């Protein structure tokens, strides 16, 4: 959960330009309990509709301002992939 904690921290620093939303096929209350039990308090969670391209857990999607998926990853990310996510966030935040 270290990566997700860093991700939430970076989003909070973005002054509203980046939002992290945790989607799950589970009920929102179940997802919130799970996130809180892992130290992610005040997380935003939604119940993902069936048409959202979530092929497994975790699935990370980077979505642009128009709602289009810019990039996505399935499963645990490598350090290099994590760095790519943070690069995208910084590009969004400071561009």
mmCIF file with all atom_site columns, C-alpha atoms in Angstrom:
data_model
loop_
_atom_site.group_PDB
_atom_site.id
_atom_site.type_symbol
_atom_site.label_atom_id
_atom_site.label_alt_id
_atom_site.label_comp_id
_atom_site.label_asym_id
_atom_site.label_entity_id
_atom_site.label_seq_id
_atom_site.pdbx_PDB_ins_code
_atom_site.Cartn_x
_atom_site.Cartn_y
_atom_site.Cartn_z
_atom_site.occupancy
_atom_site.B_iso_or_equiv
_atom_site.pdbx_formal_charge
_atom_site.auth_seq_id
_atom_site.auth_comp_id
_atom_site.auth_asym_id
_atom_site.auth_atom_id
_atom_site.pdbx_PDB_model_num
ATOM 1  C CA . UNK A 1 1  ? 0.000   0.000  0.000   1.00 0.00 ? 1  UNK A CA 1
ATOM 2  C CA . UNK A 1 2  ? 3.071   2.250  0.131   1.00 0.00 ? 2  UNK A CA 1
ATOM 3  C CA . UNK A 1 3  ? 2.646   3.130  -3.544  1.00 0.00 ? 3  UNK A CA 1
ATOM 4  C CA . UNK A 1 4  ? -1.026  4.034  -3.106  1.00 0.00 ? 4  UNK A CA 1
ATOM 5  C CA . UNK A 1 5  ? -0.232  6.123  -0.054  1.00 0.00 ? 5  UNK A CA 1
ATOM 6  C CA . UNK A 1 6  ? 2.362   8.053  -2.091  1.00 0.00 ? 6  UNK A CA 1
ATOM 7  C CA . UNK A 1 7  ? -0.137  8.360  -4.935  1.00 0.00 ? 7  UNK A CA 1
ATOM 8  C CA . UNK A 1 8  ? -2.777  9.887  -2.654  1.00 0.00 ? 8  UNK A CA 1
ATOM 9  C CA . UNK A 1 9  ? -0.170  12.254 -1.134  1.00 0.00 ? 9  UNK A CA 1
ATOM 10 C CA . UNK A 1 10 ? 0.911   13.459 -4.589  1.00 0.00 ? 10 UNK A CA 1
ATOM 11 C CA . UNK A 1 11 ? -2.700  13.986 -5.636  1.00 0.00 ? 11 UNK A CA 1
ATOM 12 C CA . UNK A 1 12 ? -3.349  16.063 -2.520  1.00 0.00 ? 12 UNK A CA 1
ATOM 13 C CA . UNK A 1 13 ? -0.323  18.241 -3.368  1.00 0.00 ? 13 UNK A CA 1
ATOM 14 C CA . UNK A 1 14 ? -1.702  18.866 -6.872  1.00 0.00 ? 14 UNK A CA 1
ATOM 15 C CA . UNK A 1 15 ? -4.260  21.404 -5.640  1.00 0.00 ? 15 UNK A CA 1
ATOM 16 C CA . UNK A 1 16 ? -7.169  19.606 -7.282  1.00 0.00 ? 16 UNK A CA 1
ATOM 17 C CA . UNK A 1 17 ? -5.540  18.832 -10.633 1.00 0.00 ? 17 UNK A CA 1
ATOM 18 C CA . UNK A 1 18 ? -5.183  15.141 -9.830  1.00 0.00 ? 18 UNK A CA 1
ATOM 19 C CA . UNK A 1 19 ? -7.722  12.951 -8.069  1.00 0.00 ? 19 UNK A CA 1
ATOM 20 C CA . UNK A 1 20 ? -7.210  9.389  -6.950  1.00 0.00 ? 20 UNK A CA 1
ATOM 21 C CA . UNK A 1 21 ? -10.379 7.304  -7.010  1.00 0.00 ? 21 UNK A CA 1
ATOM 22 C CA . UNK A 1 22 ? -10.375 3.707  -5.871  1.00 0.00 ? 22 UNK A CA 1
ATOM 23 C CA . UNK A 1 23 ? -12.845 1.668  -7.884  1.00 0.00 ? 23 UNK A CA 1
ATOM 24 C CA . UNK A 1 24 ? -13.972 -1.800 -6.972  1.00 0.00 ? 24 UNK A CA 1
ATOM 25 C CA . UNK A 1 25 ? -16.621 -4.300 -7.860  1.00 0.00 ? 25 UNK A CA 1
ATOM 26 C CA . UNK A 1 26 ? -17.104 -4.638 -4.086  1.00 0.00 ? 26 UNK A CA 1
ATOM 27 C CA . UNK A 1 27 ? -19.548 -2.370 -2.231  1.00 0.00 ? 27 UNK A CA 1
ATOM 28 C CA . UNK A 1 28 ? -18.082 1.074  -1.523  1.00 0.00 ? 28 UNK A CA 1
ATOM 29 C CA . UNK A 1 29 ? -18.276 0.505  2.234   1.00 0.00 ? 29 UNK A CA 1
ATOM 30 C CA . UNK A 1 30 ? -16.144 -2.642 1.902   1.00 0.00 ? 30 UNK A CA 1
ATOM 31 C CA . UNK A 1 31 ? -13.551 -0.802 -0.184  1.00 0.00 ? 31 UNK A CA 1
ATOM 32 C CA . UNK A 1 32 ? -13.407 2.121  2.267   1.00 0.00 ? 32 UNK A CA 1
ATOM 33 C CA . UNK A 1 33 ? -12.939 -0.255 5.222   1.00 0.00 ? 33 UNK A CA 1
ATOM 34 C CA . UNK A 1 34 ? -10.122 -2.024 3.381   1.00 0.00 ? 34 UNK A CA 1
ATOM 35 C CA . UNK A 1 35 ? -8.379  1.245  2.470   1.00 0.00 ? 35 UNK A CA 1
ATOM 36 C CA . UNK A 1 36 ? -8.719  2.630  6.002   1.00 0.00 ? 36 UNK A CA 1
ATOM 37 C CA . UNK A 1 37 ? -7.385  -0.583 7.527   1.00 0.00 ? 37 UNK A CA 1
ATOM 38 C CA . UNK A 1 38 ? -4.303  -0.043 5.350   1.00 0.00 ? 38 UNK A CA 1
ATOM 39 C CA . UNK A 1 39 ? -3.783  3.578  6.397   1.00 0.00 ? 39 UNK A CA 1
ATOM 40 C CA . UNK A 1 40 ? -5.538  5.314  3.495   1.00 0.00 ? 40 UNK A CA 1
ATOM 41 C CA . UNK A 1 41 ? -8.003  7.539  5.308   1.00 0.00 ? 41 UNK A CA 1
ATOM 42 C CA . UNK A 1 42 ? -10.361 9.952  3.520   1.00 0.00 ? 42 UNK A CA 1
ATOM 43 C CA . UNK A 1 43 ? -9.944  7.955  0.295   1.00 0.00 ? 43 UNK A CA 1
ATOM 44 C CA . UNK A 1 44 ? -12.465 8.362  -2.501  1.00 0.00 ? 44 UNK A CA 1
ATOM 45 C CA . UNK A 1 45 ? -14.022 5.052  -3.514  1.00 0.00 ? 45 UNK A CA 1
ATOM 46 C CA . UNK A 1 46 ? -16.629 4.164  -6.099  1.00 0.00 ? 46 UNK A CA 1
ATOM 47 C CA . UNK A 1 47 ? -18.367 1.014  -7.166  1.00 0.00 ? 47 UNK A CA 1
ATOM 48 C CA . UNK A 1 48 ? -17.081 0.332  -10.673 1.00 0.00 ? 48 UNK A CA 1
ATOM 49 C CA . UNK A 1 49 ? -19.829 -0.341 -13.191 1.00 0.00 ? 49 UNK A CA 1
ATOM 50 C CA . UNK A 1 50 ? -19.587 -3.484 -15.302 1.00 0.00 ? 50 UNK A CA 1
ATOM 51 C CA . UNK A 1 51 ? -18.407 -1.587 -18.391 1.00 0.00 ? 51 UNK A CA 1
ATOM 52 C CA . UNK A 1 52 ? -15.260 -0.216 -16.711 1.00 0.00 ? 52 UNK A CA 1
ATOM 53 C CA . UNK A 1 53 ? -12.241 -2.112 -18.065 1.00 0.00 ? 53 UNK A CA 1
ATOM 54 C CA . UNK A 1 54 ? -11.096 -3.694 -14.800 1.00 0.00 ? 54 UNK A CA 1
ATOM 55 C CA . UNK A 1 55 ? -9.512  -7.052 -15.607 1.00 0.00 ? 55 UNK A CA 1
ATOM 56 C CA . UNK A 1 56 ? -8.086  -7.809 -12.179 1.00 0.00 ? 56 UNK A CA 1
ATOM 57 C CA . UNK A 1 57 ? -6.939  -6.334 -8.923  1.00 0.00 ? 57 UNK A CA 1
ATOM 58 C CA . UNK A 1 58 ? -5.374  -3.926 -8.784  1.00 0.00 ? 58 UNK A CA 1
ATOM 59 C CA . UNK A 1 59 ? -6.081  -2.120 -12.033 1.00 0.00 ? 59 UNK A CA 1
ATOM 60 C CA . UNK A 1 60 ? -4.700  1.405  -12.313 1.00 0.00 ? 60 UNK A CA 1
ATOM 61 C CA . UNK A 1 61 ? -6.080  3.745  -14.965 1.00 0.00 ? 61 UNK A CA 1
ATOM 62 C CA . UNK A 1 62 ? -4.820  7.229  -15.744 1.00 0.00 ? 62 UNK A CA 1
ATOM 63 C CA . UNK A 1 63 ? -7.761  9.171  -17.130 1.00 0.00 ? 63 UNK A CA 1
ATOM 64 C CA . UNK A 1 64 ? -7.417  12.491 -18.926 1.00 0.00 ? 64 UNK A CA 1
ATOM 65 C CA . UNK A 1 65 ? -9.511  15.612 -18.523 1.00 0.00 ? 65 UNK A CA 1
ATOM 66 C CA . UNK A 1 66 ? -11.902 14.478 -21.259 1.00 0.00 ? 66 UNK A CA 1
ATOM 67 C CA . UNK A 1 67 ? -12.508 11.110 -19.608 1.00 0.00 ? 67 UNK A CA 1
ATOM 68 C CA . UNK A 1 68 ? -10.373 9.077  -21.987 1.00 0.00 ? 68 UNK A CA 1
ATOM 69 C CA . UNK A 1 69 ? -7.991  6.463  -20.598 1.00 0.00 ? 69 UNK A CA 1
ATOM 70 C CA . UNK A 1 70 ? -4.427  7.683  -21.171 1.00 0.00 ? 70 UNK A CA 1
ATOM 71 C CA . UNK A 1 71 ? -2.648  4.645  -19.729 1.00 0.00 ? 71 UNK A CA 1
ATOM 72 C CA . UNK A 1 72 ? -3.418  1.623  -17.624 1.00 0.00 ? 72 UNK A CA 1
ATOM 73 C CA . UNK A 1 73 ? -1.755  -1.177 -15.698 1.00 0.00 ? 73 UNK A CA 1
ATOM 74 C CA . UNK A 1 74 ? -2.976  -4.509 -14.391 1.00 0.00 ? 74 UNK A CA 1
ATOM 75 C CA . UNK A 1 75 ? -1.532  -6.078 -11.270 1.00 0.00 ? 75 UNK A CA 1
ATOM 76 C CA . UNK A 1 76 ? 1.252   -4.964 -8.999  1.00 0.00 ? 76 UNK A CA 1
ATOM 77 C CA . UNK A 1 77 ? 3.448   -2.309 -10.599 1.00 0.00 ? 77 UNK A CA 1
ATOM 78 C CA . UNK A 1 78 ? 7.211   -2.532 -10.902 1.00 0.00 ? 78 UNK A CA 1
ATOM 79 C CA . UNK A 1 79 ? 9.273   0.356  -9.558  1.00 0.00 ? 79 UNK A CA 1
ATOM 80 C CA . UNK A 1 80 ? 9.698   1.595  -13.144 1.00 0.00 ? 80 UNK A CA 1
ATOM 81 C CA . UNK A 1 81 ? 5.927   1.549  -13.712 1.00 0.00 ? 81 UNK A CA 1
ATOM 82 C CA . UNK A 1 82 ? 5.374   3.400  -10.420 1.00 0.00 ? 82 UNK A CA 1
ATOM 83 C CA . UNK A 1 83 ? 7.845   6.043  -11.591 1.00 0.00 ? 83 UNK A CA 1
ATOM 84 C CA . UNK A 1 84 ? 5.887   6.357  -14.851 1.00 0.00 ? 84 UNK A CA 1
ATOM 85 C CA . UNK A 1 85 ? 2.667   7.000  -12.897 1.00 0.00 ? 85 UNK A CA 1
ATOM 86 C CA . UNK A 1 86 ? 4.322   9.741  -10.848 1.00 0.00 ? 86 UNK A CA 1
ATOM 87 C CA . UNK A 1 87 ? 5.793   11.288 -14.006 1.00 0.00 ? 87 UNK A CA 1
ATOM 88 C CA . UNK A 1 88 ? 2.279   11.455 -15.495 1.00 0.00 ? 88 UNK A CA 1
ATOM 89 C CA . UNK A 1 89 ? 0.957   13.066 -12.313 1.00 0.00 ? 89 UNK A CA 1
ATOM 90 C CA . UNK A 1 90 ? 3.718   15.677 -12.304 1.00 0.00 ? 90 UNK A CA 1
ATOM 91 C CA . UNK A 1 91 ? 3.106   16.431 -15.984 1.00 0.00 ? 91 UNK A CA 1
ATOM 92 C CA . UNK A 1 92 ? -0.581  16.967 -15.224 1.00 0.00 ? 92 UNK A CA 1
ATOM 93 C CA . UNK A 1 93 ? 0.109   19.015 -12.119 1.00 0.00 ? 93 UNK A CA 1
ATOM 94 C CA . UNK A 1 94 ? 2.740   21.330 -13.517 1.00 0.00 ? 94 UNK A CA 1
ATOM 95 C CA . UNK A 1 95 ? 1.770   21.665 -17.176 1.00 0.00 ? 95 UNK A CA 1
#
